[in-house]
XYZ file of C-alpha atoms in Angstrom:
503
model
C 125.105 59.024 106.103
C 121.758 57.873 107.582
C 120.524 55.033 105.739
C 117.852 56.099 102.763
C 114.077 56.006 104.666
C 115.299 53.912 107.498
C 113.282 54.045 110.605
C 114.065 52.801 114.070
C 111.684 51.813 116.772
C 112.284 52.023 120.227
C 110.428 50.305 122.686
C 110.177 47.826 125.623
C 107.022 46.841 124.640
C 106.632 44.397 122.406
C 103.220 44.778 121.253
C 104.215 48.642 120.579
C 106.912 47.593 118.177
C 105.329 44.854 116.327
C 102.014 47.526 115.308
C 104.647 50.026 114.625
C 107.416 47.317 112.225
C 103.746 46.172 110.238
C 102.321 49.254 109.279
C 105.326 50.747 108.529
C 106.191 48.042 106.589
C 102.941 48.452 104.809
C 103.516 51.954 104.255
C 106.700 50.841 102.556
C 109.334 51.880 104.762
C 112.269 50.112 106.225
C 112.387 49.747 109.741
C 114.721 47.675 112.439
C 113.312 47.788 116.174
C 115.068 47.735 119.331
C 113.918 46.939 122.956
C 115.766 49.303 124.839
C 117.731 52.688 124.107
C 121.187 51.113 124.640
C 120.865 48.971 121.938
C 119.933 51.686 119.540
C 123.147 53.815 121.196
C 125.237 50.947 120.316
C 124.167 51.123 116.790
C 124.126 55.082 115.941
C 127.337 55.938 115.724
C 127.872 53.322 113.126
C 124.830 53.435 110.891
C 122.420 56.469 112.173
C 118.677 56.102 110.672
C 116.642 58.728 109.098
C 113.902 58.784 111.783
C 113.879 57.467 115.634
C 110.243 56.580 117.318
C 111.279 56.103 120.908
C 109.411 55.269 123.943
C 109.891 57.852 126.746
C 109.686 55.353 130.305
C 111.952 52.179 129.358
C 114.135 50.567 131.608
C 117.612 51.642 131.850
C 118.073 54.834 129.893
C 114.606 56.466 128.962
C 113.401 58.117 125.914
C 114.398 61.895 126.882
C 118.108 60.159 128.080
C 118.561 58.863 124.272
C 117.088 61.628 122.545
C 119.847 63.679 124.396
C 122.402 61.463 122.954
C 120.886 61.511 119.722
C 121.095 65.630 119.821
C 124.821 65.467 120.382
C 125.742 62.950 117.887
C 123.204 63.006 114.860
C 121.387 66.105 115.796
C 120.138 65.640 111.798
C 117.934 62.638 112.789
C 113.999 63.444 113.492
C 113.034 62.210 116.983
C 109.667 61.284 117.954
C 108.944 60.908 121.485
C 105.918 58.429 122.400
C 104.647 58.201 126.107
C 101.440 56.523 127.476
C 102.001 59.112 130.089
C 100.335 62.253 128.534
C 100.836 65.232 130.460
C 101.787 68.470 130.452
C 105.863 68.067 131.630
C 106.302 65.347 128.882
C 105.389 67.272 126.089
C 107.495 69.847 127.212
C 110.315 67.826 128.164
C 110.325 66.187 124.440
C 110.294 69.103 123.067
C 113.272 71.003 124.816
C 115.738 68.336 124.668
C 114.744 68.507 120.792
C 112.148 66.071 119.408
C 110.659 66.626 116.194
C 107.185 65.395 117.396
C 105.560 64.153 120.585
C 102.957 61.174 120.189
C 100.560 60.037 122.465
C 99.554 56.218 123.513
C 97.394 54.895 122.052
C 97.930 56.382 118.917
C 95.955 55.831 115.514
C 98.237 53.897 113.715
C 97.498 55.856 110.372
C 98.708 59.158 112.399
C 101.481 57.472 113.584
C 102.930 56.737 109.806
C 101.912 60.001 108.814
C 103.962 61.428 111.146
C 106.889 59.611 110.447
C 106.325 60.572 106.720
C 106.364 63.698 107.977
C 109.989 63.360 109.750
C 111.296 61.789 106.773
C 110.860 64.932 104.484
C 111.926 67.031 107.953
C 115.306 64.645 107.137
C 115.479 64.914 103.336
C 114.731 68.607 102.627
C 117.355 69.460 105.577
C 115.402 72.337 106.501
C 117.053 73.156 110.000
C 118.234 71.080 112.661
C 115.580 71.084 115.492
C 116.710 73.272 118.593
C 119.285 72.398 120.136
C 119.598 75.731 122.595
C 117.942 73.087 125.641
C 119.870 69.806 125.524
C 118.049 68.415 128.708
C 114.522 68.913 130.128
C 114.040 70.833 133.453
C 113.848 68.144 136.139
C 110.632 69.501 137.586
C 107.974 71.303 136.059
C 105.388 71.635 137.447
C 101.717 71.740 136.357
C 100.030 74.044 138.356
C 96.240 72.357 137.309
C 97.236 72.767 133.645
C 96.233 68.656 133.644
C 95.307 66.651 130.999
C 94.803 63.648 128.543
C 92.036 64.334 126.703
C 92.848 64.720 122.923
C 92.324 68.398 122.951
C 94.395 69.376 125.819
C 97.301 67.430 124.527
C 97.092 69.789 121.570
C 97.092 72.473 123.905
C 100.484 70.956 125.143
C 101.970 69.987 122.249
C 101.600 73.732 120.933
C 103.073 74.881 124.450
C 106.045 72.874 123.810
C 105.952 74.044 120.099
C 106.171 77.250 121.251
C 108.762 76.530 124.082
C 111.708 78.949 122.613
C 109.305 81.457 120.947
C 108.828 84.876 121.331
C 105.868 85.017 119.410
C 102.741 86.597 120.121
C 100.151 83.976 121.119
C 95.876 84.191 121.359
C 93.738 81.774 123.811
C 90.199 81.039 122.908
C 88.312 79.958 125.810
C 84.824 79.654 127.865
C 85.184 81.491 131.442
C 86.873 78.838 133.598
C 88.666 77.079 131.143
C 92.082 77.911 132.369
C 93.298 80.645 130.074
C 95.564 82.123 132.573
C 97.353 78.996 133.339
C 98.065 78.460 129.687
C 99.472 81.973 129.529
C 101.718 81.286 132.424
C 102.724 77.830 130.903
C 103.580 79.610 127.837
C 105.697 82.497 129.928
C 107.118 79.801 131.943
C 108.467 78.034 129.335
C 109.929 81.028 127.301
C 113.219 82.681 126.983
C 111.446 85.275 129.022
C 111.096 83.311 131.896
C 113.445 84.981 134.100
C 111.309 88.177 133.334
C 108.057 89.055 134.982
C 104.869 87.972 133.890
C 102.314 90.336 134.060
C 98.256 89.838 133.912
C 95.851 92.445 133.264
C 91.436 91.687 132.736
C 90.406 94.036 130.170
C 87.007 93.491 131.762
C 87.805 94.623 135.747
C 89.470 98.611 134.811
C 87.069 101.269 134.649
C 87.087 102.816 130.912
C 89.126 105.806 131.670
C 91.713 103.962 133.574
C 92.884 101.283 130.941
C 95.316 103.436 129.118
C 97.177 104.640 132.412
C 97.071 101.029 133.639
C 98.532 99.563 130.334
C 101.371 102.723 129.626
C 101.907 104.832 133.161
C 101.114 108.364 134.093
C 103.249 111.128 134.698
C 102.418 113.657 137.654
C 100.056 115.792 136.480
C 98.697 113.896 133.594
C 95.354 114.295 135.421
C 93.308 114.893 138.939
C 94.800 112.566 140.950
C 98.280 111.846 139.456
C 99.867 112.993 142.069
C 103.036 111.162 141.563
C 104.860 109.206 138.175
C 103.379 105.527 137.751
C 104.818 102.405 135.608
C 102.398 100.912 133.248
C 102.034 97.279 133.028
C 103.842 97.578 129.537
C 106.545 99.086 131.935
C 106.245 96.073 134.575
C 106.357 93.593 131.904
C 109.856 94.966 130.219
C 111.771 92.004 129.334
C 109.452 89.266 130.394
C 105.398 88.593 129.184
C 101.831 90.934 129.384
C 99.444 88.852 129.552
C 95.777 90.820 128.488
C 93.196 88.728 129.548
C 89.573 89.392 128.541
C 90.987 91.393 125.351
C 87.194 91.317 123.702
C 86.494 93.684 126.712
C 88.948 96.742 125.556
C 87.378 100.302 124.551
C 88.085 101.259 120.721
C 90.315 103.864 121.824
C 92.327 101.555 123.980
C 92.567 99.550 120.913
C 93.974 101.966 118.581
C 96.865 102.847 121.462
C 97.603 99.076 121.472
C 97.875 98.639 117.976
C 100.530 101.646 117.654
C 102.560 100.192 120.692
C 102.517 96.612 118.960
C 103.339 98.700 115.515
C 106.005 100.659 116.685
C 107.707 98.665 119.238
C 107.407 101.924 121.774
C 104.776 103.903 123.814
C 104.750 107.229 125.999
C 103.093 107.534 129.546
C 99.867 109.563 129.966
C 100.756 113.081 129.501
C 104.162 112.144 128.685
C 106.932 112.754 126.208
C 109.484 110.332 126.228
C 109.297 107.289 124.074
C 109.882 103.758 125.955
C 110.758 100.951 123.947
C 108.138 98.219 124.760
C 110.665 94.753 124.646
C 107.048 92.879 126.007
C 105.800 89.394 124.572
C 101.967 89.710 124.399
C 99.800 87.313 125.474
C 95.940 87.658 124.672
C 92.498 85.832 125.871
C 89.001 86.078 125.153
C 85.633 84.415 125.881
C 84.646 86.053 122.674
C 84.224 85.497 119.395
C 86.598 87.950 118.300
C 85.876 87.670 114.248
C 81.692 88.704 115.438
C 83.153 91.539 117.176
C 85.279 92.406 114.003
C 82.003 92.241 112.178
C 80.165 94.217 114.058
C 82.959 97.422 114.429
C 83.638 96.595 118.047
C 87.075 95.211 117.714
C 89.923 96.838 115.303
C 90.624 94.261 112.346
C 94.205 95.183 111.752
C 94.818 94.788 115.853
C 92.981 91.232 115.774
C 95.243 89.815 112.918
C 98.238 91.522 115.209
C 97.096 89.385 117.801
C 96.143 86.805 116.020
C 99.712 84.909 115.129
C 99.054 81.674 117.038
C 96.006 80.827 118.443
C 95.071 78.127 121.114
C 91.277 76.888 121.160
C 90.708 75.569 125.532
C 88.100 72.902 125.799
C 85.440 73.383 127.771
C 85.439 70.448 130.768
C 82.575 68.726 129.565
C 84.326 68.710 126.631
C 87.670 66.485 128.314
C 85.302 64.957 130.417
C 88.453 61.432 131.280
C 90.109 64.387 132.641
C 87.587 65.369 135.327
C 88.959 62.551 138.101
C 92.578 63.255 137.906
C 91.501 67.004 138.095
C 89.421 66.530 141.073
C 91.988 64.735 142.427
C 94.317 67.424 142.336
C 92.336 70.180 143.555
C 91.521 68.175 146.410
C 95.093 67.978 146.848
C 95.708 71.227 146.772
C 93.134 72.588 148.795
C 94.012 70.298 151.785
C 97.592 71.763 151.582
C 96.144 75.640 151.753
C 93.484 75.103 154.062
C 95.740 72.470 156.573
C 93.144 69.619 156.359
C 93.588 66.021 155.781
C 93.002 65.715 151.908
C 89.463 63.958 150.951
C 89.264 61.286 148.603
C 86.254 60.683 146.226
C 84.351 57.144 146.082
C 84.003 55.700 142.869
C 80.207 57.042 142.870
C 80.882 60.628 143.279
C 84.153 60.387 140.494
C 81.883 58.797 138.299
C 78.517 61.480 138.886
C 81.393 64.047 138.541
C 82.955 62.689 135.534
C 78.754 62.876 134.225
C 78.333 66.737 135.300
C 77.486 69.553 133.489
C 80.265 71.676 134.747
C 78.853 75.353 132.671
C 81.519 76.883 135.402
C 84.120 74.586 133.431
C 87.517 73.437 136.039
C 87.288 76.888 138.077
C 84.137 75.382 138.888
C 85.171 71.960 139.631
C 88.460 73.798 141.648
C 85.911 75.752 143.930
C 83.742 72.012 143.894
C 86.874 70.400 145.807
C 87.849 73.159 148.269
C 84.158 73.056 149.060
C 84.441 69.569 149.812
C 87.488 69.801 151.267
C 85.706 71.964 154.030
C 82.363 70.606 154.584
C 82.469 67.053 153.908
C 82.062 64.613 156.695
C 84.625 62.313 155.969
C 88.181 61.268 154.516
C 85.975 59.566 152.064
C 83.431 61.866 149.701
C 80.229 60.409 149.061
C 76.909 61.978 146.777
C 75.543 63.303 150.216
C 78.581 65.294 150.865
C 78.830 67.341 147.289
C 76.971 70.665 146.846
C 73.245 70.478 146.508
C 73.347 71.873 143.129
C 76.137 69.202 142.280
C 74.595 66.007 143.662
C 71.689 66.939 141.273
C 71.523 64.007 138.554
C 73.971 65.126 135.848
C 72.403 66.301 132.295
C 75.155 64.312 130.484
C 76.383 60.544 131.081
C 79.910 59.911 130.271
C 81.009 56.524 130.978
C 78.231 54.103 130.462
C 76.247 52.720 126.994
C 73.843 54.836 126.128
C 71.452 55.617 128.932
C 69.594 52.858 130.522
C 66.272 51.850 131.586
C 65.649 54.221 134.309
C 66.496 57.610 132.152
C 64.342 56.750 129.564
C 63.633 59.381 127.674
C 66.409 61.567 128.528
C 67.493 63.663 125.547
C 69.187 61.905 122.401
C 72.152 63.720 122.401
C 72.890 62.692 125.749
C 73.130 59.062 125.293
C 74.775 59.691 121.930
C 77.572 61.841 124.221
C 77.714 58.499 126.199
C 78.327 56.135 123.590
C 80.835 58.347 122.260
C 82.989 59.028 125.831
C 82.180 55.330 126.259
C 84.038 54.000 122.958
C 86.766 56.863 123.642
C 87.166 55.342 126.911
C 87.548 51.984 125.864
C 89.824 52.860 123.031
C 91.964 54.748 125.445
C 92.484 51.351 127.697
C 93.537 49.536 124.452
C 90.081 47.422 124.173
C 88.941 45.843 121.079
C 85.639 44.480 119.403
C 83.098 47.564 120.394
C 80.361 47.006 118.523
C 80.487 43.517 119.523
C 79.930 44.613 123.282
C 78.265 47.524 122.003
C 75.251 46.198 120.214
C 74.120 43.730 122.297
C 73.879 46.057 125.262
C 72.118 48.577 123.486
C 69.431 46.015 122.334
C 69.475 44.976 125.936
C 68.621 48.427 126.962
C 66.390 49.275 124.105
C 64.062 45.684 124.827
C 63.872 45.879 128.135
C 63.154 49.641 128.529
C 60.518 48.823 125.576
C 58.885 46.038 127.749
C 58.242 48.290 130.494
C 56.796 50.615 128.803
C 54.136 48.259 127.289
C 53.902 46.229 130.727
C 55.489 43.095 129.295
C 53.228 43.581 125.861
C 55.443 42.323 123.650
C 53.236 42.590 120.527
C 53.012 46.954 121.410
C 57.171 46.764 122.377
C 58.083 45.444 119.100
C 55.993 48.108 117.389
C 57.353 50.745 119.180
C 61.301 49.196 118.452
C 60.349 49.292 114.584
C 60.372 45.377 114.457
C 57.898 42.801 113.868
C 57.124 40.803 116.647
C 59.021 37.210 116.021
C 62.411 39.340 115.794
C 61.434 40.745 119.433
C 60.986 36.938 120.363
C 64.224 36.270 118.724
C 66.256 39.148 120.251
C 64.910 37.901 123.702
C 66.464 34.560 123.538
C 69.861 35.373 121.773
C 70.193 37.853 124.408
C 69.063 35.673 126.981
C 66.094 38.333 128.365
C 63.476 35.571 128.857
C 63.692 35.740 132.156
C 63.124 39.697 132.169
C 61.020 39.376 130.195
C 58.729 36.550 131.878
C 58.915 39.250 135.232
C 56.987 41.714 133.223
C 53.145 40.732 132.106
C 52.858 39.496 128.786
C 49.609 40.603 127.552
C 50.375 38.459 124.218
C 50.042 34.961 123.532
C 53.529 33.823 122.073
C 51.074 31.660 119.656
C 49.988 35.246 118.168
C 51.687 35.262 114.298
C 52.705 38.377 113.980
C 53.768 38.883 110.404
C 57.448 38.898 110.283
C 59.068 42.742 110.130
C 61.334 42.584 106.301
C-alpha cells in the first residue's frame, strides 16, 4: 500500500528539490526527494508513494522513461511531469505516456502545491487509473509551427494532450492568423483517428448554394450540372476528422442540416434517399463571437451547444510576444528549405524589433514576413533595413524594456504598462528576483531625465511635472547618480532656492 500522503520529488536540480520540499512541507505534506530516476525506481516496488513529481530531462533515465516504469509497476500512482522545455512535444509525450499533469518551469509554487493536492485527491478517491493505452510516446512528433512557451500556448498544449485519446467535439476560437487549423491538425494527429483522413472545409470560401453539396455530396441529376455522383466532405472524412473552419459564416439552412447530422449520426446526399452513417469527429473554428451571433439570431443556439463541448481559445501573437523570436527562427528555416535558399538569421536588433511589433495579422503575418525576408534580405544576417517597409516602422508596443525611454516620451500609457508587464514576465521566467529593486530605480531615472529634458534642465518645473517637491527631486538625482545628466541640461533654477518639500 502506498505511504499515506507521501510525495516523491525527483529532479537533478538541487534548488528545485529544495523549493518543492519546503513548499510541500509547509502545506503539511510528507515528501521524499531523489536526484535521479534510478534512485527512485530502486525504492518504488518496496514502498510506492501517493504522488510523484519528476523532471522530464535528467542524466541517465529521463522523466518519460520513469513514467513508463511507474505505469507498469504502480499504475495507480499519479505522476506529474515537470519540464523547463515547454513545447508541444513535451506536453503530448507526457499525456500520452499517462502523466496526471504537465507542469512547465518556472512554475508558481502555490500552483505546484495545488496540483499535488489534486493528484493526492485523485489517488485517494481512486476514480480511475490514468489512460494506459499508450505506455510510450512517439519518438518524433513534429510541431509543424505550433510553437509556444507563453502561458496561453501552454494551456493549448495541455488541452491537446488531455484530448489525445478522445473523440469529443472541439470548438476553436481565435483571431485570423492565430493557427486554428494547426491546432485542429494537432488534435487529429494525436487522436485515435490519426490513421483516417483529416478533411478541412472553410465555410466562408464556399458559395451559399453549394455548401450542402460540399458537406454531404450529391447524386447524379440532383441539380443542374450534377452530371455524376459526388462524395461530400463527411464521406471523405469517414472514420477521421472533419474540420469546419469559420463556422460562424455557415448559412442558417446549412446549420439546420448539420445539427440534424450531429443529432442523428447519419445524413443523405443531396438528391439521395439512402442514409449514410457519419463516423466523423467534428472540430469547428471561428474568429467570431458565436454567443453574440446566437443573440442576433444568426447562429442556431442548439447547434452552438452541440459544437461548444470543449473550447480552445488561441491567443493573438501580441499576447505571446515571448514566442516571436522562436517562431521567426522556425519560419525562416522552413522558408529556406521550401525555397532552396540559405537560411537567414536575425540580428539581435531585429529580434527585439519584431518582438515589439504589433502583428495585426498574427502568426500568419509573421510567417509571410519570414518568407519575404528569405527572398529579399541582402545578406545572411537580417538587419532592420532588410525588413518590409511597413514592418520597419516603429512598433506600437514595447516588449522587452522597462516603461518607455526618454526618446519615446508621449507614447500611450498602455504601451509602457504592457512593456513593464512583459519585462517582469520575462525576468521571472529567467529565474530573476528582486524585480522591484531593479524596476523602481530604472523607472525613476527615466521619469527624471525625461522631465528635465522637457523643462530644459529646470528642476523646479521638472519637480512640479513629476508631482514632487524640488528637494525630493534633488535628493533623487543624488541617490540615482544622475548629477552628470542633470548638469548637462541648463538648470534655470538656483540649487539654493528653497521650495517647500512635498508632503
